[in-house]
Short mmCIF file of C-alpha atoms in Angstrom, two decimals:
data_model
loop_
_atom_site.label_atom_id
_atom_site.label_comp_id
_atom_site.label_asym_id
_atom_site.label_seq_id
_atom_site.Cartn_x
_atom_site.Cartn_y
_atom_site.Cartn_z
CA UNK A 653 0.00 0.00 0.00
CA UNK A 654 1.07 3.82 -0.66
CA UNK A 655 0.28 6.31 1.63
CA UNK A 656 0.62 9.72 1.06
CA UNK A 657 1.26 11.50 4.21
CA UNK A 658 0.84 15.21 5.08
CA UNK A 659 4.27 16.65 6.24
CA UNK A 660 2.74 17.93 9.68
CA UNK A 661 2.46 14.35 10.58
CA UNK A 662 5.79 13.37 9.24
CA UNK A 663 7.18 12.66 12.99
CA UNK A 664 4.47 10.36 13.43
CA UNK A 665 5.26 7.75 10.94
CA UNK A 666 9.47 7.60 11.48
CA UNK A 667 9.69 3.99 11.08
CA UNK A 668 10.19 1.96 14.15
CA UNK A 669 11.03 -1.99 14.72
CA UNK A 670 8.00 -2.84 12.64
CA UNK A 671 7.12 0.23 10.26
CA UNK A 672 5.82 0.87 6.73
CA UNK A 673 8.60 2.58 4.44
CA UNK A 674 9.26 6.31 4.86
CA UNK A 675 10.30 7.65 2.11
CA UNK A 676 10.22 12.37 1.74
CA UNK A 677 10.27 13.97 -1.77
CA UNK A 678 9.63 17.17 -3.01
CA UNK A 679 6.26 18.90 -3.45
CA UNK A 680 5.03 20.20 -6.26
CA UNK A 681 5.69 18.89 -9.86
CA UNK A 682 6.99 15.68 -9.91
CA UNK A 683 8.98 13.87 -13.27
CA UNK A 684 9.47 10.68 -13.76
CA UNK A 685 12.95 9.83 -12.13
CA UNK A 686 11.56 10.41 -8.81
CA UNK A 687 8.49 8.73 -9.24
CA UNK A 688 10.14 5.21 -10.69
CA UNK A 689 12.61 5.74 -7.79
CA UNK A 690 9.65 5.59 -5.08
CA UNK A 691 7.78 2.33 -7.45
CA UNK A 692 10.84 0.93 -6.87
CA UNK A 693 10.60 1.02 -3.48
CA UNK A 694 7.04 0.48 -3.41
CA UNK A 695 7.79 -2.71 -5.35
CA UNK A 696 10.98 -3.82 -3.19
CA UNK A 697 9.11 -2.89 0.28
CA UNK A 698 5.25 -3.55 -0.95
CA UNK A 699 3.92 -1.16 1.59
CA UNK A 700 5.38 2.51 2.03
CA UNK A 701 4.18 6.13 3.50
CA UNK A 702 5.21 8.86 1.26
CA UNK A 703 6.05 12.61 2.45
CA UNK A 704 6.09 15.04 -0.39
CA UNK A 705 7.34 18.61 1.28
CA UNK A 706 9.38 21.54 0.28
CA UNK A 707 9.68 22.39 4.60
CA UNK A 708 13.42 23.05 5.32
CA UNK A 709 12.69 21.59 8.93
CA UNK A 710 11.20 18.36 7.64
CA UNK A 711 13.84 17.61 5.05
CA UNK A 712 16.23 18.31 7.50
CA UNK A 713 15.38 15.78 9.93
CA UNK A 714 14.63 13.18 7.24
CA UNK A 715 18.05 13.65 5.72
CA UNK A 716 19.35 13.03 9.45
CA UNK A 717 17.17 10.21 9.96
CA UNK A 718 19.14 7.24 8.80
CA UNK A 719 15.70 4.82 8.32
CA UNK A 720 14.39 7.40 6.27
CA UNK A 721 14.92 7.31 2.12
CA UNK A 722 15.06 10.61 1.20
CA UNK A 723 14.27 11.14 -3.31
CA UNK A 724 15.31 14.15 -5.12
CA UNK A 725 14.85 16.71 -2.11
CA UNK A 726 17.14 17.70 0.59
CA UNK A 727 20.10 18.53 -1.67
CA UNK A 728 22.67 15.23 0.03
CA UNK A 729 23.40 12.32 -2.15
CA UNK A 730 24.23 9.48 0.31
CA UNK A 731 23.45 6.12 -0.04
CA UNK A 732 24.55 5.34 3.52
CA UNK A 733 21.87 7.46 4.97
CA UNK A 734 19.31 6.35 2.14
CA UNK A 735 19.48 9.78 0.69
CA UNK A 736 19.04 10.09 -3.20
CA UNK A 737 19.48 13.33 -5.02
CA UNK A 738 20.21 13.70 -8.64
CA UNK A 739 20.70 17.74 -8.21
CA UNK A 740 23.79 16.88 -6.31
CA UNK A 741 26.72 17.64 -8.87
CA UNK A 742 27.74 14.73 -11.31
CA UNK A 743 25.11 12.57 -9.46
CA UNK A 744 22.88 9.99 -11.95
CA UNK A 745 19.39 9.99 -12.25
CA UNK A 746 18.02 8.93 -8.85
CA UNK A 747 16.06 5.86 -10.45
CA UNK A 748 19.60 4.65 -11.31
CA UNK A 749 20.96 5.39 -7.80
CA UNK A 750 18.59 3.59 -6.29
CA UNK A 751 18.81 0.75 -7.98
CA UNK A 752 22.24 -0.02 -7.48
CA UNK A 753 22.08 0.91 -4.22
CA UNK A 754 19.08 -1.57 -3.61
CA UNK A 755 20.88 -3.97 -6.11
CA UNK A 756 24.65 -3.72 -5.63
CA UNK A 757 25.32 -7.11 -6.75
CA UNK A 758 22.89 -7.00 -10.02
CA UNK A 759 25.33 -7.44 -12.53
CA UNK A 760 26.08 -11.08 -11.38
CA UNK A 761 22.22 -11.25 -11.71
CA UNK A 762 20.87 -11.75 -15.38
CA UNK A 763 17.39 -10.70 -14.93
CA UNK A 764 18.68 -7.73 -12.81
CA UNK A 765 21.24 -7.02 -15.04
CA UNK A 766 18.65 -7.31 -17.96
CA UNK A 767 16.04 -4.57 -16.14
CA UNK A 768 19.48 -2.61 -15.26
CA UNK A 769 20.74 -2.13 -18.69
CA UNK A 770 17.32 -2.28 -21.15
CA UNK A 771 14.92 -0.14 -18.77
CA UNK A 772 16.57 1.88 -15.69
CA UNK A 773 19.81 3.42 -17.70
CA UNK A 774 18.06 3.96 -20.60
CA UNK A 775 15.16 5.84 -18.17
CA UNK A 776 18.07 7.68 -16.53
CA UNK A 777 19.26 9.20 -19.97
CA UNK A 778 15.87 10.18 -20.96
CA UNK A 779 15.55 11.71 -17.63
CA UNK A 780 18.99 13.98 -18.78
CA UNK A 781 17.53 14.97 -22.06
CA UNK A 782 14.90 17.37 -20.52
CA UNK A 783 12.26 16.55 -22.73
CA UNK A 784 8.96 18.61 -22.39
CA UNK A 785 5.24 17.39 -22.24
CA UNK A 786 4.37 19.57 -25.06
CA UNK A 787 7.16 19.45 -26.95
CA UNK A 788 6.45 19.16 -30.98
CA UNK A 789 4.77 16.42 -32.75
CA UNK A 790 6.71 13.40 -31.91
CA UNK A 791 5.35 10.44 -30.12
CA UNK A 792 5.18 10.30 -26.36
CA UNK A 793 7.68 9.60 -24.29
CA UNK A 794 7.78 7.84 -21.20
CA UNK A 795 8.98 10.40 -19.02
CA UNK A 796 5.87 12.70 -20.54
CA UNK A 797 3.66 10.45 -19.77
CA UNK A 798 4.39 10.28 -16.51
CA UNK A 799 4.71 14.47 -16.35
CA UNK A 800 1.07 14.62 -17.75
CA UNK A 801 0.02 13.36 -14.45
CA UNK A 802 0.78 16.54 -12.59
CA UNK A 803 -2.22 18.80 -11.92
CA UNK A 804 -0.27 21.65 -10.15
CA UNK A 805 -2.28 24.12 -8.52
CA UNK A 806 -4.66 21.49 -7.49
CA UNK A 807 -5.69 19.82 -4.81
CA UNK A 808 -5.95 16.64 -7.19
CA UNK A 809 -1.54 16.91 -7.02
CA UNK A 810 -1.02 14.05 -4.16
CA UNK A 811 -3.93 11.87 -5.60
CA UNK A 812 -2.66 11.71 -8.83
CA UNK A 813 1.23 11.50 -7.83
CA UNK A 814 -0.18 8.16 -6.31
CA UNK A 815 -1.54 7.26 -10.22
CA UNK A 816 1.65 8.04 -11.58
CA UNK A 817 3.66 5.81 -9.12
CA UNK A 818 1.50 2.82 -9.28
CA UNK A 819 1.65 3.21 -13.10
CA UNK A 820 5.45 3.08 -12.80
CA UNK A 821 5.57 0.33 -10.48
CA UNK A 822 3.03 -1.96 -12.88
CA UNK A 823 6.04 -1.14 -15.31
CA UNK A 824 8.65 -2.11 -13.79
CA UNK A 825 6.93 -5.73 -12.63
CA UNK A 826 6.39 -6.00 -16.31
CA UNK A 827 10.53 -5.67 -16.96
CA UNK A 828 10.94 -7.89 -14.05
CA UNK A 829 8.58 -10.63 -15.83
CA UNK A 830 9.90 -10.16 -18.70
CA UNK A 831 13.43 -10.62 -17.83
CA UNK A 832 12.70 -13.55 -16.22
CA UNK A 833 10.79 -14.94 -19.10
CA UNK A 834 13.76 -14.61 -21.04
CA UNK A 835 16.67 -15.70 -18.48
CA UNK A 836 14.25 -18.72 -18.13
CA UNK A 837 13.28 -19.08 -22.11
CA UNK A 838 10.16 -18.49 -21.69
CA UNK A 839 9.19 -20.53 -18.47
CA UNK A 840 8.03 -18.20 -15.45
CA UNK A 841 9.83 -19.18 -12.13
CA UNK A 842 8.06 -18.45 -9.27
CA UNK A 843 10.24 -15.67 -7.14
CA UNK A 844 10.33 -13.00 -9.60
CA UNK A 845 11.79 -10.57 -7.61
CA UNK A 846 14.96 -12.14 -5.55
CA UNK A 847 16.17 -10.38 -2.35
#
């Protein structure tokens, strides 16, 4: 399950021996590095409270906080304290940070590996290329279909950030099943996702 949770309450849910997820992001509009980042935590953990804040004072604390995974806000990039920011100079897209730092060992994994090198790096350079929603004729992109989610000055914003992440985790259970099919040829094992 994802949660949206305001960032008054954001003291409240600091995980404890047995918590859902915490994961802070920015408010606002959101793209889709950040939102594939929190699927794939969604996906990984299965049940997760989001925070999505611009407050100085809460993204402080939650950068602090070493249980607390902290996407594209709060300006640190350090996987030790579960902090993720591609902002931070010469960092990679924060889908692709999180992945390896969820996955260190993936290349010794072929379906990993496959997901790794067909879907999340090629996300992460789409995610460089600043595309726009509106830009010219061509077809859609992935990354504008995610952006055409946002309803900014709405109070729709949370509800469909919510649409946009369980869209993104849906496609990245598809590249997991399909990496399996083929690391298997074509026969399904069981466990999918190995931890």
């Amino acid at each position: 399950m994802l949660t949206i949770v305001p960032a008054r309450e954001y003291s409240q849910h600091l995980p404890t021996d047995s918590y859902r997820l915490l994961v802070v992001t920015h408010d606002g509009r959101f793209h889709a590095d950040e939102v594939f980042a929190i699927a794939l935590l969604y996906l990984y953990y299965r049940a997760i409270n989001v925070v999505r804040t611009s407050s100085p004072a809460v993204l402080q604390q939650a950068v602090a906080h070493r249980q607390v995974y902290v996407i594209n806000a709060g300006g640190v990039y350090n996987p030790a304290a579960r902090c993720f920011d591609r902002h931070h100079a010469e960092a990679p897209a924060v889908v692709e940070q999180l992945f390896v730092h969820l996955f260190p060992d993936y290349r010794q994994h072929a379906r990993l590996h496959r997901v790794y090198t067909r879907f999340i790096r090629e996300l992460a350079g789409w995610n460089k290329s600043e595309v726009h929603r509106l830009s010219g004729d061509q077809p859609l992109l992935l990354l504008q279909i995610i952006m055409g989610y946002n309803r900014l000055d709405s109070s729709e914003q949370n509800h469909q950030f919510i649409k946009a992440v369980q869209l993104a985790r849906q496609i990245l259970a598809n590249e997991l099943y399909a990496a399996a099919l083929y690391e298997d040829g074509g026969r399904i094992k069981s466990e999918i996702f190995n931890r």
